[in-house]
XYZ file of C-alpha atoms in Angstrom:
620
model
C -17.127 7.901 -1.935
C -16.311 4.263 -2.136
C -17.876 1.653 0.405
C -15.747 -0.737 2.890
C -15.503 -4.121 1.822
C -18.068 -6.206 3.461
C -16.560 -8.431 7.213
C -18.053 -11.236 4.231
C -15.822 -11.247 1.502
C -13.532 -14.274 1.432
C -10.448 -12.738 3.185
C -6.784 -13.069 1.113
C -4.720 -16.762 1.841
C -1.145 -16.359 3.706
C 0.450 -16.345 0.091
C -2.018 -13.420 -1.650
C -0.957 -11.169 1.575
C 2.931 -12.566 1.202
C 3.274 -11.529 -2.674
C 1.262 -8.472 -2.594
C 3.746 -7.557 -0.058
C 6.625 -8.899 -2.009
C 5.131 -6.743 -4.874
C 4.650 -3.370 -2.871
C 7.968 -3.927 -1.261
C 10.242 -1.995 -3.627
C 10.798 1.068 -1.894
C 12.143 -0.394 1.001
C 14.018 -2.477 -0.843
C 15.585 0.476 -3.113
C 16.033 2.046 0.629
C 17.857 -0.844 2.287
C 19.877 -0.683 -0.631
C 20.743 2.814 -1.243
C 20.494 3.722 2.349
C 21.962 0.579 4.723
C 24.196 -0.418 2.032
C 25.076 2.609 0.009
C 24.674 4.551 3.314
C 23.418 7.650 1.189
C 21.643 9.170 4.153
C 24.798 8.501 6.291
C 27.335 10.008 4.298
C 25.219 13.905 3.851
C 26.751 14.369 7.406
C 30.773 14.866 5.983
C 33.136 13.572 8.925
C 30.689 10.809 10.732
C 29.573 9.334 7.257
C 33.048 8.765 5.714
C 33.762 7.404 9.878
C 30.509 5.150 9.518
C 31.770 4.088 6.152
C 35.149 2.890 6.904
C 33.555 0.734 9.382
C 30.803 -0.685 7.739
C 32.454 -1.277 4.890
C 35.532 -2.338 6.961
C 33.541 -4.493 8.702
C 31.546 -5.944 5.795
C 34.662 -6.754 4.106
C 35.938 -8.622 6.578
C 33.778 -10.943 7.833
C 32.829 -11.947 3.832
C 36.700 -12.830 3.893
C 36.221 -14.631 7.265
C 33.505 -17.018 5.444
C 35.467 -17.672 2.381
C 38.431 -18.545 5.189
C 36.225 -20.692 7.372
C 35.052 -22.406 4.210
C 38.587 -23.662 3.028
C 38.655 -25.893 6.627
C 35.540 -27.662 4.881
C 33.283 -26.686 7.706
C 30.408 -25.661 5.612
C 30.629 -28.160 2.745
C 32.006 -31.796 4.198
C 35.125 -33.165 2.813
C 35.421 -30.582 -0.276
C 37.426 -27.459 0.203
C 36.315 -23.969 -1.608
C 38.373 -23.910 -4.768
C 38.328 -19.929 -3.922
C 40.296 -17.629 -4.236
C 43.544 -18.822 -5.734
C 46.129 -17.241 -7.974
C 46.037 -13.793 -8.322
C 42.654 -13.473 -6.994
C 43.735 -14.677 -3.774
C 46.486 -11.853 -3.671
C 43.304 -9.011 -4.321
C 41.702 -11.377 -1.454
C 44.310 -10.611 0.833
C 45.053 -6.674 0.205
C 41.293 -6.181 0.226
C 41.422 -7.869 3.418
C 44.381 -6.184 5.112
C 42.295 -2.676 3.512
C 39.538 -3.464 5.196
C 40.984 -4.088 7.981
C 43.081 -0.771 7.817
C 39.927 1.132 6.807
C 38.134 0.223 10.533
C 40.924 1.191 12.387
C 40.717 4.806 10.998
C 37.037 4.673 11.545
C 37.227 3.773 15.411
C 39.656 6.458 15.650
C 37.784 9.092 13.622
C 34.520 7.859 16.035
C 36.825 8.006 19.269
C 37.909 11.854 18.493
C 34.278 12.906 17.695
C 33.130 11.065 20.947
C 35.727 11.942 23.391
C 37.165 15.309 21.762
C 34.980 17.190 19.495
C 31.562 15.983 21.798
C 28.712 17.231 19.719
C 26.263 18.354 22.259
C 23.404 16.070 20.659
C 25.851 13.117 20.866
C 25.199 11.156 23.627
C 27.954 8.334 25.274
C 27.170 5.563 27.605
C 29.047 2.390 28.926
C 28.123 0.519 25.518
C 29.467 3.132 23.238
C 33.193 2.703 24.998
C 32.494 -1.170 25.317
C 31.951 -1.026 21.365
C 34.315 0.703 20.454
C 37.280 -0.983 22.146
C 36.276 -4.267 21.177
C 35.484 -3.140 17.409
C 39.591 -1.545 17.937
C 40.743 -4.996 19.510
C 39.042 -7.504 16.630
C 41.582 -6.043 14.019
C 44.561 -5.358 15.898
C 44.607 -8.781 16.979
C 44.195 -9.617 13.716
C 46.650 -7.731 12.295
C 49.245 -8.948 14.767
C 48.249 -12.797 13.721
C 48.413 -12.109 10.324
C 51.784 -10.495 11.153
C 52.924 -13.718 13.453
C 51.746 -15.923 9.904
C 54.143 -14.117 7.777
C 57.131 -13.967 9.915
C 56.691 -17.467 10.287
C 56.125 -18.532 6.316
C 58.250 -15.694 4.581
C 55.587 -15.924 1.572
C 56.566 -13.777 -1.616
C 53.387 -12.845 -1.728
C 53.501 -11.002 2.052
C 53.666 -7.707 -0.301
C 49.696 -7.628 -0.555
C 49.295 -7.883 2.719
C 50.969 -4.784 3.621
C 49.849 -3.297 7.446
C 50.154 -7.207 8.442
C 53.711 -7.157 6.475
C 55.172 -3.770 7.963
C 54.131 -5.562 11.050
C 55.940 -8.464 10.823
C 58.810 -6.310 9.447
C 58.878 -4.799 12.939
C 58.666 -7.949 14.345
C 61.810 -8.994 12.705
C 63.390 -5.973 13.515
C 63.306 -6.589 17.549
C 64.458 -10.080 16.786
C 61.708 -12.759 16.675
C 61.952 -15.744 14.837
C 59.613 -17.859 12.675
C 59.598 -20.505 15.445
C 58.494 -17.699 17.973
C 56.065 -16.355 15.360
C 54.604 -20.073 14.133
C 53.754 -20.708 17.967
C 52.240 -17.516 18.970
C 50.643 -17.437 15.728
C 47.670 -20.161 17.746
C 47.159 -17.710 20.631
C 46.546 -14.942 18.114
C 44.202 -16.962 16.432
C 42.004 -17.912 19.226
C 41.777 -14.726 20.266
C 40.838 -12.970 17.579
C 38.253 -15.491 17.503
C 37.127 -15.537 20.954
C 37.158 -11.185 20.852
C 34.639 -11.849 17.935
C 32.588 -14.136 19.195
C 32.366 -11.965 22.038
C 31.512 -9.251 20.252
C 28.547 -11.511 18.507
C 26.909 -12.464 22.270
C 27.294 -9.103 23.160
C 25.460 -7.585 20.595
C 21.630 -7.594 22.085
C 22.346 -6.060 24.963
C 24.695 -2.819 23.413
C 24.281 -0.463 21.123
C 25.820 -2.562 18.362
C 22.667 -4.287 17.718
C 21.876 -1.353 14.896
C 23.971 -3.603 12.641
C 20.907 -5.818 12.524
C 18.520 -3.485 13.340
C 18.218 -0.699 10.996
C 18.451 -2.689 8.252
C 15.210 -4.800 8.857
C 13.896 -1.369 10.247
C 14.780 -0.180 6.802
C 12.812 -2.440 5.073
C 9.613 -3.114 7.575
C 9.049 0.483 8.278
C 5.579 1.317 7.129
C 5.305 2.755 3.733
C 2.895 5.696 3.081
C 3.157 8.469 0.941
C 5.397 11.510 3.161
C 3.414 13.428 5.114
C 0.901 11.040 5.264
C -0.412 9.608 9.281
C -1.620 6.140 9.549
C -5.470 5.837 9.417
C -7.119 4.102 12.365
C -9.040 1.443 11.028
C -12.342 0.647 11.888
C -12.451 3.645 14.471
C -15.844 2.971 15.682
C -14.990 -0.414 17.012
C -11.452 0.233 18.620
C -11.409 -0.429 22.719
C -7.649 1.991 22.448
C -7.343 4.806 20.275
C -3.970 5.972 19.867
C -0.845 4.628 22.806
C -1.263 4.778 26.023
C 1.015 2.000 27.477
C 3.914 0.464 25.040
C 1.652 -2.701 23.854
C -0.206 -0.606 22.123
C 2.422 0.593 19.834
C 2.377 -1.533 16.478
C 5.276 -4.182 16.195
C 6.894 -2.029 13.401
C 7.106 1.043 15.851
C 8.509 -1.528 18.733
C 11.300 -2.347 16.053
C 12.235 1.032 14.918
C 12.655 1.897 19.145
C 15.715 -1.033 18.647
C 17.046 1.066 15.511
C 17.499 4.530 17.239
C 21.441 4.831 17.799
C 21.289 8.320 19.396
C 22.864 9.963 17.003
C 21.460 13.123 17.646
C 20.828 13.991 13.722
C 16.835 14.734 14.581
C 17.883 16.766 17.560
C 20.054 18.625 15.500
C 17.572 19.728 12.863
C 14.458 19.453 15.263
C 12.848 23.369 15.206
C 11.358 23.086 19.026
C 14.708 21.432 20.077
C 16.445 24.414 18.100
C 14.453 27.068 19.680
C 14.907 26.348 23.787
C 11.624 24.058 23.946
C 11.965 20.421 26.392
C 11.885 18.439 23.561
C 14.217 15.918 21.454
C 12.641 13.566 19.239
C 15.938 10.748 20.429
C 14.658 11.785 23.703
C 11.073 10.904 23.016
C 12.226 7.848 20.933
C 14.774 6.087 23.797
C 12.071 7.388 26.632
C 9.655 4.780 24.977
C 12.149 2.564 24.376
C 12.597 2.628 28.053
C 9.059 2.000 28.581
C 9.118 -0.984 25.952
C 11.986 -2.809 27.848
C 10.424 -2.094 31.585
C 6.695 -3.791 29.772
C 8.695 -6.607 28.488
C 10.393 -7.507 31.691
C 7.272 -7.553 33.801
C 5.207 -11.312 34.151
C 2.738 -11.173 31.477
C 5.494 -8.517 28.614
C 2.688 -6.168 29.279
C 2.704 -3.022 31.733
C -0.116 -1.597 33.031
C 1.274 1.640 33.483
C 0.302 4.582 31.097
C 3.549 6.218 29.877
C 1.944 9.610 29.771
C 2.664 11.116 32.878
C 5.257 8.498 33.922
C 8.031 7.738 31.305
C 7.151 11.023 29.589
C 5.398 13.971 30.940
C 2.056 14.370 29.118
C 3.043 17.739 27.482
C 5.869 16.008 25.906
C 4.010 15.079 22.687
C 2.663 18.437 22.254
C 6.095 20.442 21.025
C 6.517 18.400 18.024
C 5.363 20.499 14.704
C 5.237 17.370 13.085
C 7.755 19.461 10.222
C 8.895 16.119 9.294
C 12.832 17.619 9.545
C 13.545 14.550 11.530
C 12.554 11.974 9.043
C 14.696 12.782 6.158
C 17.940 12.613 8.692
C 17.759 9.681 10.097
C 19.680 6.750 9.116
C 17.763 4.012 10.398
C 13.980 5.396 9.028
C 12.721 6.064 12.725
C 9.374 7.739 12.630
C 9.239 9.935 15.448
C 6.140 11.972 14.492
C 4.009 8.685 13.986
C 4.618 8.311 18.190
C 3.653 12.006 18.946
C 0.839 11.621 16.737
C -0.377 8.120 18.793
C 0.373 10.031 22.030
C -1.808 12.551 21.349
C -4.670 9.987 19.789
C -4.584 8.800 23.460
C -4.732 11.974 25.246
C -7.684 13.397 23.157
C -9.595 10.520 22.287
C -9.223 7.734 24.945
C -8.136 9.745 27.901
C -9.149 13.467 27.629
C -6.138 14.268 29.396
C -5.056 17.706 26.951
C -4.676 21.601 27.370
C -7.665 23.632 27.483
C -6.169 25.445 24.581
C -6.099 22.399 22.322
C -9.806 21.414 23.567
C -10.907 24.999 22.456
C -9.543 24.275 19.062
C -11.136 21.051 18.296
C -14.258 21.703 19.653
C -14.058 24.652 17.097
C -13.280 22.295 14.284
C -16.539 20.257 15.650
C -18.443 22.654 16.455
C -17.942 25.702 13.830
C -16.235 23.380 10.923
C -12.969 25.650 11.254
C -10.098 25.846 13.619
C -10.669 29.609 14.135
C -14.289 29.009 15.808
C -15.713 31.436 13.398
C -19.619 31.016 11.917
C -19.338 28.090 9.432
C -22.290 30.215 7.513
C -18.995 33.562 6.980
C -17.280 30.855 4.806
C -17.851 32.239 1.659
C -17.744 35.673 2.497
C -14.125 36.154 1.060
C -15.681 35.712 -2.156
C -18.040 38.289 -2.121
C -18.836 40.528 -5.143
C -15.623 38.462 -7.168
C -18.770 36.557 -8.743
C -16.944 33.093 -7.973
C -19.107 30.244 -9.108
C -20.293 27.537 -7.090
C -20.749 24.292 -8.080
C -24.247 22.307 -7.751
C -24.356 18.846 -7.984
C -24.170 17.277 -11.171
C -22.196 20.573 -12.668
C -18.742 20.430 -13.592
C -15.780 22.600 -14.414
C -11.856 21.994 -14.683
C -10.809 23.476 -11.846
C -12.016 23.166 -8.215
C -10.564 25.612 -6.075
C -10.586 23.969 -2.335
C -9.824 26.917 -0.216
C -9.428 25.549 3.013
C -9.863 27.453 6.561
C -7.411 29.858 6.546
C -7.753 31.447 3.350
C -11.796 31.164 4.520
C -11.880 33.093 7.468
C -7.956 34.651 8.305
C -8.057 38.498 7.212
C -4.930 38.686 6.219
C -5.151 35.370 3.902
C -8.440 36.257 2.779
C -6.551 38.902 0.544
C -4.463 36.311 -0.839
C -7.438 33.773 -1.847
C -8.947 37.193 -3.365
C -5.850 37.961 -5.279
C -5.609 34.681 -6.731
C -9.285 34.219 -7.779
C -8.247 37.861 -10.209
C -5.287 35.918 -11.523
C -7.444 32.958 -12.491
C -10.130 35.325 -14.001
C -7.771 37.544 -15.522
C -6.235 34.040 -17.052
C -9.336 32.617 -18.356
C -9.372 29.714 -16.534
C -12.285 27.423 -16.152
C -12.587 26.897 -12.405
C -14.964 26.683 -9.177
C -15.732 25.945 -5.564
C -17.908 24.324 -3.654
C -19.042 27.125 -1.958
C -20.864 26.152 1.779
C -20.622 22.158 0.540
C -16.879 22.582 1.257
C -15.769 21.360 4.662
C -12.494 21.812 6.893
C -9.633 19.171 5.623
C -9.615 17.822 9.088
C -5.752 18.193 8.978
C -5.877 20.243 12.237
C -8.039 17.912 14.339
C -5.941 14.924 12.236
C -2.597 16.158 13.759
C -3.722 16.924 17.149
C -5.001 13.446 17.698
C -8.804 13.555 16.588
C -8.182 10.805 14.160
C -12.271 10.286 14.555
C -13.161 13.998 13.614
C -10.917 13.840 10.295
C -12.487 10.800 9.189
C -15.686 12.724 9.548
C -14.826 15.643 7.700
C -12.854 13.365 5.265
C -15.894 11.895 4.387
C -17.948 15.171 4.168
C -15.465 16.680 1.473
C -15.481 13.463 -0.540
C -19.345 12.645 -0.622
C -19.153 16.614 -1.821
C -16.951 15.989 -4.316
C -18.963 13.056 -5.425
C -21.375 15.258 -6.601
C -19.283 17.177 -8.794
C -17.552 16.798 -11.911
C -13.982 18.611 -12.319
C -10.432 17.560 -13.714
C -8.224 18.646 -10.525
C -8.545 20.369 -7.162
C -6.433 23.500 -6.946
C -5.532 24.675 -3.459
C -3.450 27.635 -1.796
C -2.612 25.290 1.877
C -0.045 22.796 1.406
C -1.403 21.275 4.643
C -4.898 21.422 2.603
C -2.709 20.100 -0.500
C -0.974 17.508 1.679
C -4.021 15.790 2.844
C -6.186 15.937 -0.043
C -3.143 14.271 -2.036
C -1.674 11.886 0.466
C -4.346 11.365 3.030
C -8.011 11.524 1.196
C -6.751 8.118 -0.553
C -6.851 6.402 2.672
C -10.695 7.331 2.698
C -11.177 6.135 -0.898
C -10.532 10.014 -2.267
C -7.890 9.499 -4.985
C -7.693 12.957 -6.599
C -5.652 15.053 -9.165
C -4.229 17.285 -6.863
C -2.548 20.148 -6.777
C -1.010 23.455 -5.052
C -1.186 26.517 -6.233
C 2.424 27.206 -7.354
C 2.251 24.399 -9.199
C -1.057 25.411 -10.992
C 0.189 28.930 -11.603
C 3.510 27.946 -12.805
C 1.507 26.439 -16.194
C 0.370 29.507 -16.179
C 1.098 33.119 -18.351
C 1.420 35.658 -15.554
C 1.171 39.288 -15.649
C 3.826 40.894 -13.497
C 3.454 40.408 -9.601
C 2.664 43.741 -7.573
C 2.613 44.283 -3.963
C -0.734 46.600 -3.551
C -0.348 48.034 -6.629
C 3.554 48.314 -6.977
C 6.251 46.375 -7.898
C 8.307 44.455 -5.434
C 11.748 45.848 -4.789
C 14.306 44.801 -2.563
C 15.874 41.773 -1.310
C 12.866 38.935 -1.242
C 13.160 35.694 0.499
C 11.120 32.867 0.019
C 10.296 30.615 2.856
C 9.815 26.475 2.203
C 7.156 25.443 3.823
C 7.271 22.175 4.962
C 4.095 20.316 4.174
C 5.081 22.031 0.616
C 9.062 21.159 0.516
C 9.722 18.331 2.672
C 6.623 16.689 2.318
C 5.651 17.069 -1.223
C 8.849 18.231 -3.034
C 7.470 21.104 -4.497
C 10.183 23.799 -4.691
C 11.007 24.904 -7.971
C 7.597 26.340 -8.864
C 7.091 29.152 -6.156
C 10.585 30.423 -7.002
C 10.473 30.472 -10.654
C 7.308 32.385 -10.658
C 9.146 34.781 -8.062
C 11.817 34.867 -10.756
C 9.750 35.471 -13.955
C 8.609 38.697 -11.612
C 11.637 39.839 -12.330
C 12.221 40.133 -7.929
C 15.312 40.259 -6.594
C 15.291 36.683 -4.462
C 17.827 35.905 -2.224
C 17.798 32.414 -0.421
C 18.004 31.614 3.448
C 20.404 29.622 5.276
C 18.154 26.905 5.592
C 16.279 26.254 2.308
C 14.406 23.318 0.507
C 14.512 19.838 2.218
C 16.412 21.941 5.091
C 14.123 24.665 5.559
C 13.662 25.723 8.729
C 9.838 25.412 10.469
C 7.630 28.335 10.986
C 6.243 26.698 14.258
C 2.663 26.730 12.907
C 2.318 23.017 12.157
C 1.097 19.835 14.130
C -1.364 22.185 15.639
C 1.263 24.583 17.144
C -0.502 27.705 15.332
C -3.094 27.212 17.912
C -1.073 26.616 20.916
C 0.537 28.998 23.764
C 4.324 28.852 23.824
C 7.183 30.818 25.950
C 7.773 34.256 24.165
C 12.257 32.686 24.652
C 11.262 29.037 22.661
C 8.828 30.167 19.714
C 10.075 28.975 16.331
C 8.739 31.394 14.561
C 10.882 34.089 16.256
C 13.924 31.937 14.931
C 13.039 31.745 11.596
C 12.188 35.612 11.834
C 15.779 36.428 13.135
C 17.017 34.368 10.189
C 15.405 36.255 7.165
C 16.815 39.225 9.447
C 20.133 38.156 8.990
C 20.106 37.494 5.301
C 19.021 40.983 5.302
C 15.629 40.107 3.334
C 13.438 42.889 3.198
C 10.167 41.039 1.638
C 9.675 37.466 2.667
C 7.266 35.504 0.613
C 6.118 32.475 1.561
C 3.388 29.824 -0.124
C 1.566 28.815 2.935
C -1.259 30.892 5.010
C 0.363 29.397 8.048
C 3.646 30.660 7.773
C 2.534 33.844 6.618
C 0.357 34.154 9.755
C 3.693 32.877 11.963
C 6.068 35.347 10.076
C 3.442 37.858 11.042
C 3.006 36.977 14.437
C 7.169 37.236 14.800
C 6.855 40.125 13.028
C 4.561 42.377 15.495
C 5.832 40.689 18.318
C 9.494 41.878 17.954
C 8.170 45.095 16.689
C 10.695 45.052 13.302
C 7.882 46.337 10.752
């Protein structure tokens, strides 16, 4: 366990904190690059990608080709006029331009038919979307029809690489105007194509165009921390708020990324609670506190003194989330919406006590009993019993250390699974352990329900335990066990070797999986779990060892980084939901309609969830 750095130590200048910044800065930087201005993440969703292309490229385009315009009138550099472009670079300049041009046009149609037509249901319009859009349509057609008005007036033999502004003027000709008529509406083209964009450039705080600015600095601020990892409270013991109660307490970076959320419905539209029936959208959630930002910043002092649990959002709000993460990998502009559930619920459990009895119960069974299950923290080796597992006493060491974790401690049904894989290590010859009663919960239960304090405890337990030991690399069967030891435990000073099972057994020679004694047949589908997938990547491993079994595996709709969530994470395992909204019951029906007969799955949660769907719709 390493030691905090004593309040003496000389603390770093401006500059030390500016270029370690610079120098831990690349992600974002490979983000803002492959992701604002590559707009990867944009273009996985076909028909509005290519539309937000066309217009941001469009767009980008053109006002580049404004500058180098502006810049031949010598406003930028006095008395010498950009020697730029010329020749037959400025006739690329010019069809790039009138492209660009032509390419935003087609995007504010394709955007008006997908607003005002097709109206996706997790699309939401307001004044400022219609505002935007007709202004964003009236920039280039005005500029069109002055470019058009500058050609019919000049005749250049170059007008050819200008061609929408030349079939324009063509049409022009055609009803009879002349170059004089042209030359002198040519000025009133001008200024207003100038005055509709500086119009659009005032106008851009207070709309929804404001993204443009936005979600790129979003892009690049937005904490980074491994995925799946929560931000540690610092100093815990000496914090007057824990969690966010009222919008000041939000961090500046979670302020910003309110600004970035465009409503664009992509979380909705892959959120499992929103999916399922439940009252909950994370663009909801995100444009609710948004709401609550603005209201705080109007007020005297920018500070409200109203809580916004119970006000701007209704304190069981927070609670739907499963914290899958399905959210995060869709959206465009890097908004965190799980980082604000899990603040929400810091507040409720830790400052306020404000919560369900239900999720009380639970954490005062982590607390209490060292397990979310409230069973007798002395039964949690009794899985083990007569395997002859060995348990590690300080100072001993061995290659692997198998961290169990709750569920496979003290759930029946995983118990079997924990037992089965302790034979396949044995049977393997593999040099491994556990810590036997010295192990402690993960505190990833109590972390994403809101006691931040109670992981840090249990954090701290595990790693002064493994401080005692020697080993190579922890082994574990959770990936919400696997998550946190790998992502979070660093935080605490716990930088580990870690990893899951399926990754541990795929190095390994297996003897042919059995299902109580016989061999799997049927259609098998396995499940992505998404503290395994989404979080961590891992998806290769569990189905190649399902394929070296020789099974017959058949995939789900929704597989790898689009899984679909078992409802058993963020706490939700623990939780009372409607019999109509439970995710599980979803995912069920899906593996149902892929006609699986066997699903497999790599996480004790899930399985618990599947089985739970699986009694409750009585389908066998």
């Amino acid at each position: 366990m390493t030691t905090e750095t004593s309040s003496a130590t000389t603390a770093p200048s401006f500059w030390q904190k500016f270029f370690t910044g610079l120098k831990n800065s690349g992600p974002q930087w490979r983000n803002f690059f492959v992701d604002a201005v590559g707009q990867v993440r944009i273009l996985k969703k076909i028909y509005p990608g290519i539309m937000h292309f066309l217009l941001f490229w469009g767009f980008t385009i053109q006002i580049i080709g404004t500058s180098i315009n502006l810049m031949q009138m010598q406003l930028f550099i006095p008395f010498v006029e950009l020697p730029f472009p010329r020749g037959n670079l400025y006739l690329a300049f010019e069809l790039a331009m009138d492209l660009a041009g032509g390419a935003i046009l087609i995007g504010i149609l394709m955007a008006a038919f997908r607003r005002y037509v097709l109206r996706p249901k997790t699309l939401v319009t307001k004044w400022d979307d219609t505002y935007v859009l007709v202004l964003l349509a009236l920039i280039p057609i005005v500029g069109f029809t002055n470019e058009s008005m500058r050609l019919v007036a000049s005749s250049p033999a170059w007008a050819g690489w200008s061609p929408i502004g030349n079939a324009l003027a063509n049409f022009w000709r055609s009803l009879g105007m002349t170059p004089e008529t042209a030359a002198n509406l040519h000025a009133y083209m001008f200024w207003s194509h100038a005055a509709l964009a500086l119009i659009l450039l005032a106008s851009t705080p207070f709309t929804k165009f404001r993204h443009v600015f936005m979600i790129p600095i979003n892009i690049i601020l937005h904490p980074l921390r491994k995925e799946g990892a929560i931000e540690k409270i610092e100093n815990i013991d000496e914090a007057e708020t824990l969690g966010a109660g009222k919008p000041q307490d939000f961090a500046s970076t979670q302020l910003l990324s309110f600004e970035a959320c465009v409503q664009c419905g992509r979380c909705e539209e892959v959120c499992p609670a929103n999916i399922s029936g439940m009252p909950y959208s994370p663009r909801v959630l995100i444009q609710d506190l948004r709401k609550a930002t603005v209201l705080a910043l109007s007020s005297p002092n920018g500070q409200s003194e109203q809580e916004i649990l119970g006000s701007m959002v209704s304190e069981e709000y927070p609670w739907y989330c499963t914290t899958c993460g399905a959210c995060l990998v869709k959206c465009p502009a890097f908004v965190n919406p799980i980082d604000q559930v899990i603040d929400l619920r810091r507040y409720q459990v830790l400052t306020s006590g404000n919560m369900q009895k239900s999720i009380g119960d639970v954490l005062r069974n982590v607390e209490r009993q060292g397990n979310p299950w409230g069973m007798p923290a002395e039964d949690r080796m009794a899985w083990s019993e007569g395997l002859g597992v060995r348990e590690l006493k300080p100072g001993e060491s061995t290659d692997v250390l198998l961290f169990l974790g709750c569920a496979f401690a003290y759930d029946d049904r995983n118990k079997k699974v924990a037992q089965s894989f302790v034979k396949l290590l044995q049977k393997s010859g593999v040099d491994f352990a556990v810590l036997g009663m010295d192990e402690s919960c993960c505190g990833e239960t109590a972390r994403r329900m809101g006691h931040e304090y109670l992981f840090q405890v249990f954090a701290q337990q595990n790693i002064e335990a493994f401080g005692k030991v020697k080993f190579n690399r922890i082994v574990t069967q959770c990936p919400h066990c696997f998550n946190t030891l790998k992502n979070e435990y660093p935080q605490m000073g716990g930088v580990y070797k870690v990893q899951h099972y399926t990754e541990y057994l795929a190095e390994l020679t297996l003897p042919k999986l059995s299902l109580n004694g016989k061999s799997i047949h049927g259609r098998l589908a396995y499940h992505d779990s998404c503290y395994l997938g989404r979080y961590n990547h891992i998806y290769s491993q569990p189905r190649n060892i399902l394929d070296n079994a020789k099974v017959n595996r058949i995939e789900l709709p929704r597989k790898l980084q689009n899984s679909f969530c078992c409802g058993g994470g963020g706490g939700q395992m623990w939780m009372e939901t409607d019999a109509e909204t439970r995710i599980n019951h979803r995912r069920l029906d899906e593996a149902m309609k892929a006609e699986a007969e066997v699903v497999a799955t790599a996480c004790p949660y899930c399985l618990i969830m599947f089985d739970d769907a699986i009694r409750s719709k009585g389908v066998g």
